[in-house]
CSV table of N, CA and C in Angstrom, one decimal:
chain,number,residue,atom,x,y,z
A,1,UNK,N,-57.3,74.9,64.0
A,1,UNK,CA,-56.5,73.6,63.9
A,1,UNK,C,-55.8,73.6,62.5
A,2,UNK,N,-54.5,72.9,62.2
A,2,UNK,CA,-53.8,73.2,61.0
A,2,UNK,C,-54.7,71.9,60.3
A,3,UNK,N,-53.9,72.6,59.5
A,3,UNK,CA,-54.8,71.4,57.8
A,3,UNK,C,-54.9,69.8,58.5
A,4,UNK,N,-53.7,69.5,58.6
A,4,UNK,CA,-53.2,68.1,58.6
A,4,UNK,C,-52.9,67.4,60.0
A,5,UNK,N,-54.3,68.2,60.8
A,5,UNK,CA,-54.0,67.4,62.1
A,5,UNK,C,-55.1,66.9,62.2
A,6,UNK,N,-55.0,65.6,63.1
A,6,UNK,CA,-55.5,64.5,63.3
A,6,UNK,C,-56.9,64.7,64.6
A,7,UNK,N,-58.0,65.0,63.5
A,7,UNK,CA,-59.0,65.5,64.8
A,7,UNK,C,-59.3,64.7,65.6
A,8,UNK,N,-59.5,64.4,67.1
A,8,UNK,CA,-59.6,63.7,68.4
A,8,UNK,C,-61.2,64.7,68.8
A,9,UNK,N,-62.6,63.6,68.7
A,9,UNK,CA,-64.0,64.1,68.9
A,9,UNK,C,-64.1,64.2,70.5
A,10,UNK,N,-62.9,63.6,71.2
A,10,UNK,CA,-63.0,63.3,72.6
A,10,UNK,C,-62.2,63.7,73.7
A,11,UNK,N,-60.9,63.9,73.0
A,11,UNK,CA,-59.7,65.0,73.8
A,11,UNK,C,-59.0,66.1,72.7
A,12,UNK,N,-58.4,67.1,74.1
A,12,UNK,CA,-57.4,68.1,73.3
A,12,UNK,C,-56.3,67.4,73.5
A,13,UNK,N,-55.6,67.3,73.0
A,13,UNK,CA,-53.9,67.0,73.1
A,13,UNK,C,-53.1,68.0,73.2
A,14,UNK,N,-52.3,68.7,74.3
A,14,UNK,CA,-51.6,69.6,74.0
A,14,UNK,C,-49.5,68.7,74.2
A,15,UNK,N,-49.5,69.2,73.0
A,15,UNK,CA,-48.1,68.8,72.8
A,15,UNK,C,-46.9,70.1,73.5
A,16,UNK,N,-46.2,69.0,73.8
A,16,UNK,CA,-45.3,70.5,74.6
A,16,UNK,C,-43.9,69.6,74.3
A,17,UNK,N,-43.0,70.9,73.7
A,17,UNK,CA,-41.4,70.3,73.2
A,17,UNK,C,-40.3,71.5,74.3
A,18,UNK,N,-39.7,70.5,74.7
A,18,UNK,CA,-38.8,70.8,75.2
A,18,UNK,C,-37.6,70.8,74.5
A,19,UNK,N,-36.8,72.2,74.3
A,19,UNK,CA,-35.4,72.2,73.5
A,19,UNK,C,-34.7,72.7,74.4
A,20,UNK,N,-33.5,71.6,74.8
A,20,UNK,CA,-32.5,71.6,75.9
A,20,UNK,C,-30.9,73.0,75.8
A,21,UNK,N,-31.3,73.3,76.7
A,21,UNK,CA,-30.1,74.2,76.6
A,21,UNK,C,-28.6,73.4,76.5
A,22,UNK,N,-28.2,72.1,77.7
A,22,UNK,CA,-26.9,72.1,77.7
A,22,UNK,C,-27.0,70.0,77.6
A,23,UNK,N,-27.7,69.6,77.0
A,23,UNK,CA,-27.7,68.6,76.9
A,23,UNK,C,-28.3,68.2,75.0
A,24,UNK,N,-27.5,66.9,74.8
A,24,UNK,CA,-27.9,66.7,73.2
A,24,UNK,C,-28.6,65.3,73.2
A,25,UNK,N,-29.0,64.7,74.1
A,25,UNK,CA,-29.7,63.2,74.2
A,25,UNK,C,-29.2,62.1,75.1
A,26,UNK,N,-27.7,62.7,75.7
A,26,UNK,CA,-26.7,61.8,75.9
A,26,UNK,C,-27.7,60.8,77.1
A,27,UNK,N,-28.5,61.4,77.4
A,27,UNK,CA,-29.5,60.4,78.8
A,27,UNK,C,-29.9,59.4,78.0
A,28,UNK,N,-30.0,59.6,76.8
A,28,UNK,CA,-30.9,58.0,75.8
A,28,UNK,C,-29.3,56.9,75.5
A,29,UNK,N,-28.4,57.9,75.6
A,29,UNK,CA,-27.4,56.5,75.8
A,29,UNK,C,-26.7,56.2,76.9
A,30,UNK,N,-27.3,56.9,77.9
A,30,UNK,CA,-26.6,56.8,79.3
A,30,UNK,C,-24.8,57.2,79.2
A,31,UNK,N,-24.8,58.7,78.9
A,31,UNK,CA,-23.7,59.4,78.5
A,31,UNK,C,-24.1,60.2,79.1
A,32,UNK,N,-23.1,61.3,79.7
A,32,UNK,CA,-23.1,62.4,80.1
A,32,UNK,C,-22.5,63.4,79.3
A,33,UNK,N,-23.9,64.8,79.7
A,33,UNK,CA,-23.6,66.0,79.0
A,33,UNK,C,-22.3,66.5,79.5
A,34,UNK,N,-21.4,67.1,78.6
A,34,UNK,CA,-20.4,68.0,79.4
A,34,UNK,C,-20.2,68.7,80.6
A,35,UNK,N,-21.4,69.1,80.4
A,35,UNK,CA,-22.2,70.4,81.7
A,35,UNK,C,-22.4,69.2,82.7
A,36,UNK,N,-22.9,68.0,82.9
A,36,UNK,CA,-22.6,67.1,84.0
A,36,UNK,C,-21.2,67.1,84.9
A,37,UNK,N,-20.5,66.8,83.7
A,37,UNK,CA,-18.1,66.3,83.9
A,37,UNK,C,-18.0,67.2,84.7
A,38,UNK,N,-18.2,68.3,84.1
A,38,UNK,CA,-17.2,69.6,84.3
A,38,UNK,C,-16.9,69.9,85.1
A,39,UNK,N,-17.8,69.3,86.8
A,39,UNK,CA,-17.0,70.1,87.9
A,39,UNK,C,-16.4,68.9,88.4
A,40,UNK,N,-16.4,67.5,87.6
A,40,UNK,CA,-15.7,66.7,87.6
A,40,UNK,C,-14.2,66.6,87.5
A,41,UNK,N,-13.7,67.0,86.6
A,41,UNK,CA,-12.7,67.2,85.5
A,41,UNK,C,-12.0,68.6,85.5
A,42,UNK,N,-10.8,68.6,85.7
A,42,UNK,CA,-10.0,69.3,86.0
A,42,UNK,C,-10.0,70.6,84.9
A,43,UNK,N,-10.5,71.8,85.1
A,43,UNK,CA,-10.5,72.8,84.4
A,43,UNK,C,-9.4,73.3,83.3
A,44,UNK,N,-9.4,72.9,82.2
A,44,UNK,CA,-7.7,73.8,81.6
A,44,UNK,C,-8.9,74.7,80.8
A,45,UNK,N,-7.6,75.2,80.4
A,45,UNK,CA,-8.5,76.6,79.2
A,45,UNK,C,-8.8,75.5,77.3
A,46,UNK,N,-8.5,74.8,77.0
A,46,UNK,CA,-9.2,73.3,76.4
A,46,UNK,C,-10.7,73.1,76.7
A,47,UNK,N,-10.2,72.6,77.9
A,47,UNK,CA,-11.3,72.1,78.6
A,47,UNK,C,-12.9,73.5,78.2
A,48,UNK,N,-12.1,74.4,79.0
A,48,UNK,CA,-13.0,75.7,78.6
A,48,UNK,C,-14.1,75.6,77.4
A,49,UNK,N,-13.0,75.6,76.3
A,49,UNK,CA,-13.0,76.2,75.4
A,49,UNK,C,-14.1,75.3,74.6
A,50,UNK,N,-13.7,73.3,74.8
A,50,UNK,CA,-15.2,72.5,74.3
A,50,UNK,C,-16.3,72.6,74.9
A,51,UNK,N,-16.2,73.0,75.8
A,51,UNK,CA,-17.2,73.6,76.9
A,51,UNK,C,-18.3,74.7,75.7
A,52,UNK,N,-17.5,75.7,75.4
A,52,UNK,CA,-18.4,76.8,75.1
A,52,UNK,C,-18.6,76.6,73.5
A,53,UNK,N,-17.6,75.2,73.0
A,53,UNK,CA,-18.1,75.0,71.3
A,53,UNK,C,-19.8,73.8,71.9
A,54,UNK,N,-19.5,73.4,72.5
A,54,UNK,CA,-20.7,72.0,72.8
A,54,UNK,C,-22.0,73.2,73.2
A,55,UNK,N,-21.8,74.0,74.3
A,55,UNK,CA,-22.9,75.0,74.6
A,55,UNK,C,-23.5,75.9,73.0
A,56,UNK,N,-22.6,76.3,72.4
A,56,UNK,CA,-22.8,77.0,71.2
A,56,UNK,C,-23.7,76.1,70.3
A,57,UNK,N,-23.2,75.1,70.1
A,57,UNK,CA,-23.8,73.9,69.0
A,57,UNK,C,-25.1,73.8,69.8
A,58,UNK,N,-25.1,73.7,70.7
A,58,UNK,CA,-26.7,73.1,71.4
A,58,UNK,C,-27.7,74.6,71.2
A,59,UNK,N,-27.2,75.4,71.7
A,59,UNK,CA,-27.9,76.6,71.9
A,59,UNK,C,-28.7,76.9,70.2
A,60,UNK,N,-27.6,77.1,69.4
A,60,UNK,CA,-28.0,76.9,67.8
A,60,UNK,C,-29.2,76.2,67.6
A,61,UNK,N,-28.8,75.0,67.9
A,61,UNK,CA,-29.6,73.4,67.2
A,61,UNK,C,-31.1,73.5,68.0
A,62,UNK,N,-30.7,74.3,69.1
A,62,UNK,CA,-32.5,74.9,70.0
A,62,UNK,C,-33.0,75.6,69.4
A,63,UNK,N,-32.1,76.4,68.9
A,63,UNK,CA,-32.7,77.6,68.2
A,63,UNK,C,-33.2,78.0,66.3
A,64,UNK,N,-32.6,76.3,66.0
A,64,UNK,CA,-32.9,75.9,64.6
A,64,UNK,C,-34.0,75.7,65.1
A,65,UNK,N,-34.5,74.5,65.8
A,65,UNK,CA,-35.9,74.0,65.9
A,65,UNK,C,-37.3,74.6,66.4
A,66,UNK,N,-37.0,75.8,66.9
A,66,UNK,CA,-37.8,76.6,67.6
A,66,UNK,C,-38.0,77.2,66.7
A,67,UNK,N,-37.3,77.9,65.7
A,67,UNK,CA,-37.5,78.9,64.4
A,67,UNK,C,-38.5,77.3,63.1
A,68,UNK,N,-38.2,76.3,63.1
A,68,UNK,CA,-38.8,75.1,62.5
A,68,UNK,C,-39.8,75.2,62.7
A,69,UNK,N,-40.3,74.8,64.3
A,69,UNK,CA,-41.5,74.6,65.0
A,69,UNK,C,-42.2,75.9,64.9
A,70,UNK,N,-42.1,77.2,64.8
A,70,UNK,CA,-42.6,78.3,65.2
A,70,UNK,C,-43.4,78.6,63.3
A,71,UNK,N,-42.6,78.2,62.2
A,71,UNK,CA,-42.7,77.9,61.2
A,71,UNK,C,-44.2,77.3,60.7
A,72,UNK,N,-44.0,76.1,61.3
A,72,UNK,CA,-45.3,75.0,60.5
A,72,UNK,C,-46.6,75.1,61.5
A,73,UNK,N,-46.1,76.6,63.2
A,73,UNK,CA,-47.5,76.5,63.8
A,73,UNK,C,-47.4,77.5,64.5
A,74,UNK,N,-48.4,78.7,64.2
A,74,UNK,CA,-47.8,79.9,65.3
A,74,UNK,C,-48.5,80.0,66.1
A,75,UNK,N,-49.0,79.2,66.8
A,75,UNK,CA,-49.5,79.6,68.2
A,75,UNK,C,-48.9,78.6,69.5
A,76,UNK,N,-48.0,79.1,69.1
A,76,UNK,CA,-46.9,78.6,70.2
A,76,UNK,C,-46.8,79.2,71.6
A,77,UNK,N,-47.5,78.7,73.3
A,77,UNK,CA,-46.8,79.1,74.1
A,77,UNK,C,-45.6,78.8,74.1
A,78,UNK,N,-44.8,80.0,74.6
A,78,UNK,CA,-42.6,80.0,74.5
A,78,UNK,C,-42.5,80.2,76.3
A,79,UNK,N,-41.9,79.1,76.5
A,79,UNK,CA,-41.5,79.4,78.0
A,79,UNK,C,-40.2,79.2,78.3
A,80,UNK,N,-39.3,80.3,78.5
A,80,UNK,CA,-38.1,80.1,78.7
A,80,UNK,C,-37.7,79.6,80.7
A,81,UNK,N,-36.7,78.7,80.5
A,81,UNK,CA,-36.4,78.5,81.5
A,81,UNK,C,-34.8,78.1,82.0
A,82,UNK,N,-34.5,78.3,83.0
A,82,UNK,CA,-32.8,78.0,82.8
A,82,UNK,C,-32.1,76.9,82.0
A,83,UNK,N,-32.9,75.8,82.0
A,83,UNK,CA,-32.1,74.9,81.1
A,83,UNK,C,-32.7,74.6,79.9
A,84,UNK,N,-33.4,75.3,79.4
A,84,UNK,CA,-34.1,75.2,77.9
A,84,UNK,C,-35.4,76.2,77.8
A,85,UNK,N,-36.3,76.0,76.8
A,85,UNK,CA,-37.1,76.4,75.7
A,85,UNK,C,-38.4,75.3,75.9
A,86,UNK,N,-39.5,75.3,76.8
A,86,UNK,CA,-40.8,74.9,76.2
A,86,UNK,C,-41.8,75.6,75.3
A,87,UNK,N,-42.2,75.1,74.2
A,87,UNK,CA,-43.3,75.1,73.2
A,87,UNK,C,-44.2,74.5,73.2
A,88,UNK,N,-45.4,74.8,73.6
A,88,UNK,CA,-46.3,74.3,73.8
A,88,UNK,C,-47.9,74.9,73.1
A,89,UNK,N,-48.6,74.0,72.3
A,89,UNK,CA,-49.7,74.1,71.7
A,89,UNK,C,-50.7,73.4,71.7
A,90,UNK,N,-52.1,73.7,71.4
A,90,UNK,CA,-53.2,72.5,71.4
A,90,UNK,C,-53.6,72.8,70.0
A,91,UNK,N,-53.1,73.2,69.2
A,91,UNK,CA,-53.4,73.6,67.6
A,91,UNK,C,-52.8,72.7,66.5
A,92,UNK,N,-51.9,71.7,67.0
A,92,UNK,CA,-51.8,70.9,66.7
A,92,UNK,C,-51.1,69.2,67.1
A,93,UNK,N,-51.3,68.5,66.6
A,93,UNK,CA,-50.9,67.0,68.1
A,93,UNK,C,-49.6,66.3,67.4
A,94,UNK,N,-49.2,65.7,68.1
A,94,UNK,CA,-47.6,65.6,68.1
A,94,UNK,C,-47.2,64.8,67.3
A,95,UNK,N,-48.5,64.0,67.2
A,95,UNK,CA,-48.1,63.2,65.6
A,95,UNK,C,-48.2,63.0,64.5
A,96,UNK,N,-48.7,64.5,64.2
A,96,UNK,CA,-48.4,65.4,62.6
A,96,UNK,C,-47.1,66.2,62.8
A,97,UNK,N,-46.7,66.4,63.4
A,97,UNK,CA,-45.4,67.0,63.9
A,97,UNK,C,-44.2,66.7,64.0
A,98,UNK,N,-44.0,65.4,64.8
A,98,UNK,CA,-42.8,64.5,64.4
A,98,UNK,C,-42.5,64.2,62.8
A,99,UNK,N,-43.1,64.0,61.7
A,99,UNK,CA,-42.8,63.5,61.0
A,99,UNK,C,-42.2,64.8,60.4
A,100,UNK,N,-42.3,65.8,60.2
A,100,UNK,CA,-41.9,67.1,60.1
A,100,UNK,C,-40.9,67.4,60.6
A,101,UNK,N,-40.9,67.3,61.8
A,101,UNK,CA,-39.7,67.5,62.6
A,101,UNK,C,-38.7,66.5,61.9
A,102,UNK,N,-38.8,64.9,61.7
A,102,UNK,CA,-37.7,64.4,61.0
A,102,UNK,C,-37.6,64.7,59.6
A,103,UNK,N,-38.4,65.1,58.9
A,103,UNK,CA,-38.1,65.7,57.6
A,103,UNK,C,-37.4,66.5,57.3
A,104,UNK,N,-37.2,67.4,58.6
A,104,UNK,CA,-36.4,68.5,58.6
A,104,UNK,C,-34.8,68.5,59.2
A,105,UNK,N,-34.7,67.5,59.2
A,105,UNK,CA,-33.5,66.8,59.7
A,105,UNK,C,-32.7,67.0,61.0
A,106,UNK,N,-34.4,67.4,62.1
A,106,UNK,CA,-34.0,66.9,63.4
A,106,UNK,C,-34.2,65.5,63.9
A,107,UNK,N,-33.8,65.5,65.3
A,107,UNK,CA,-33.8,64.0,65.8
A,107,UNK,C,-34.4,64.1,67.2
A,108,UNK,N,-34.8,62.6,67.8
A,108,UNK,CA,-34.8,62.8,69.1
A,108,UNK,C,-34.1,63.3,70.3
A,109,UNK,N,-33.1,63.9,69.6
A,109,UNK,CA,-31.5,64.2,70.7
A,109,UNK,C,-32.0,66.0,70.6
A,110,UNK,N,-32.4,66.5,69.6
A,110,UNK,CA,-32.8,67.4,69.8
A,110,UNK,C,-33.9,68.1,70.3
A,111,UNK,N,-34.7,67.3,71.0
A,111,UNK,CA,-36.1,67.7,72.5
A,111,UNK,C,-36.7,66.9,72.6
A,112,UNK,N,-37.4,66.9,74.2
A,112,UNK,CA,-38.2,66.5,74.8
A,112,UNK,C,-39.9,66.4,74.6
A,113,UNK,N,-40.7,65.2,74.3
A,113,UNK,CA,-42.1,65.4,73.8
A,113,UNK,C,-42.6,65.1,75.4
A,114,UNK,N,-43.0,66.1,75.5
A,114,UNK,CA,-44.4,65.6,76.9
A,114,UNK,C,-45.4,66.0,76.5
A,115,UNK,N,-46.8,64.8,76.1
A,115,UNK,CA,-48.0,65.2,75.9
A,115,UNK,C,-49.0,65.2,76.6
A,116,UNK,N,-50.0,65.9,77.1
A,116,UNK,CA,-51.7,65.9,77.8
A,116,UNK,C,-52.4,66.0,77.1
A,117,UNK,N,-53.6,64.6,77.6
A,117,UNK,CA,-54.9,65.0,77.4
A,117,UNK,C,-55.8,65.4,78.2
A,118,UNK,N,-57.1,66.4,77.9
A,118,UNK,CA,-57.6,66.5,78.6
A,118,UNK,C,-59.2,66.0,77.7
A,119,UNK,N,-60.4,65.4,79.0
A,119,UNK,CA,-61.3,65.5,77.6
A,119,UNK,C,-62.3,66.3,77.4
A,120,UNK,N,-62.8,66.7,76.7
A,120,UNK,CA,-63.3,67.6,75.6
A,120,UNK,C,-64.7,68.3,76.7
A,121,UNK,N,-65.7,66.7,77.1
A,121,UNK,CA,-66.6,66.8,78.0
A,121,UNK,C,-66.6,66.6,79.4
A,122,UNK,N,-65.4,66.5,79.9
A,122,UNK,CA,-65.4,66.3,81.7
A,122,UNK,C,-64.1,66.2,81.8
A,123,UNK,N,-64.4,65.4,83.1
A,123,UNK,CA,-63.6,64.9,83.5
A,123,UNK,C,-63.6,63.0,83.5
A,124,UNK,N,-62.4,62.5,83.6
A,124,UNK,CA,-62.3,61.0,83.1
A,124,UNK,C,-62.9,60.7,84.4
């Protein structure tokens, strides 16, 4: 377990981050990702073209934070899947993590926290 995580005598916590391939948070303001519009909205080569700057920016900004995250804990399961990047660990809990994560000048718009417990002696 790393230095500075918060021991639990009764559960494991496994923290799992989800880094989105084609979306930036727009669901937390009820906005839609581009990749939503697009078969909305009349195709020009424009159109294209923010298309593949917004995909680029996100793809990056997944891949800042995975190189971050992989940084302060390496025992990362990596599970790639068509629309993003799960990371998932029980080596450390999500809230020695976050604060890190904003120190490093990510944000909520940049992944998904789904946490489990399980406990330690049974079942609940």
């Amino acid at each position: 377990m790393a230095e500075n995580a918060t021991y639990n005598e009764t559960c494991i916590q496994e923290a799992c981050f989800f880094l989105p391939f084609f979306e930036s948070g727009e669901w937390r303001t009820k906005g839609k990702s581009p990749w939503e519009v697009v078969k909305k909205t009349r195709m020009t080569p424009d159109a294209l073209r923010s298309l593949a700057e917004y995909t680029e920016r996100r793809l990056s900004r997944s891949a800042d934070l995975m190189e971050f995250l992989m940084s302060i804990n390496d025992s990362w399961d990596v599970t790639v899947k068509k629309n993003g990047v799960y990371l998932e660990t029980d080596a450390m809990i999500f809230e020695d993590i976050l604060p890190m994560i904003e120190q490093a000048g990510f944000s909520e718009d940049d992944y998904v926290l789904y946490s489990e417990y399980t406990r330690k002696w049974g079942m609940i």
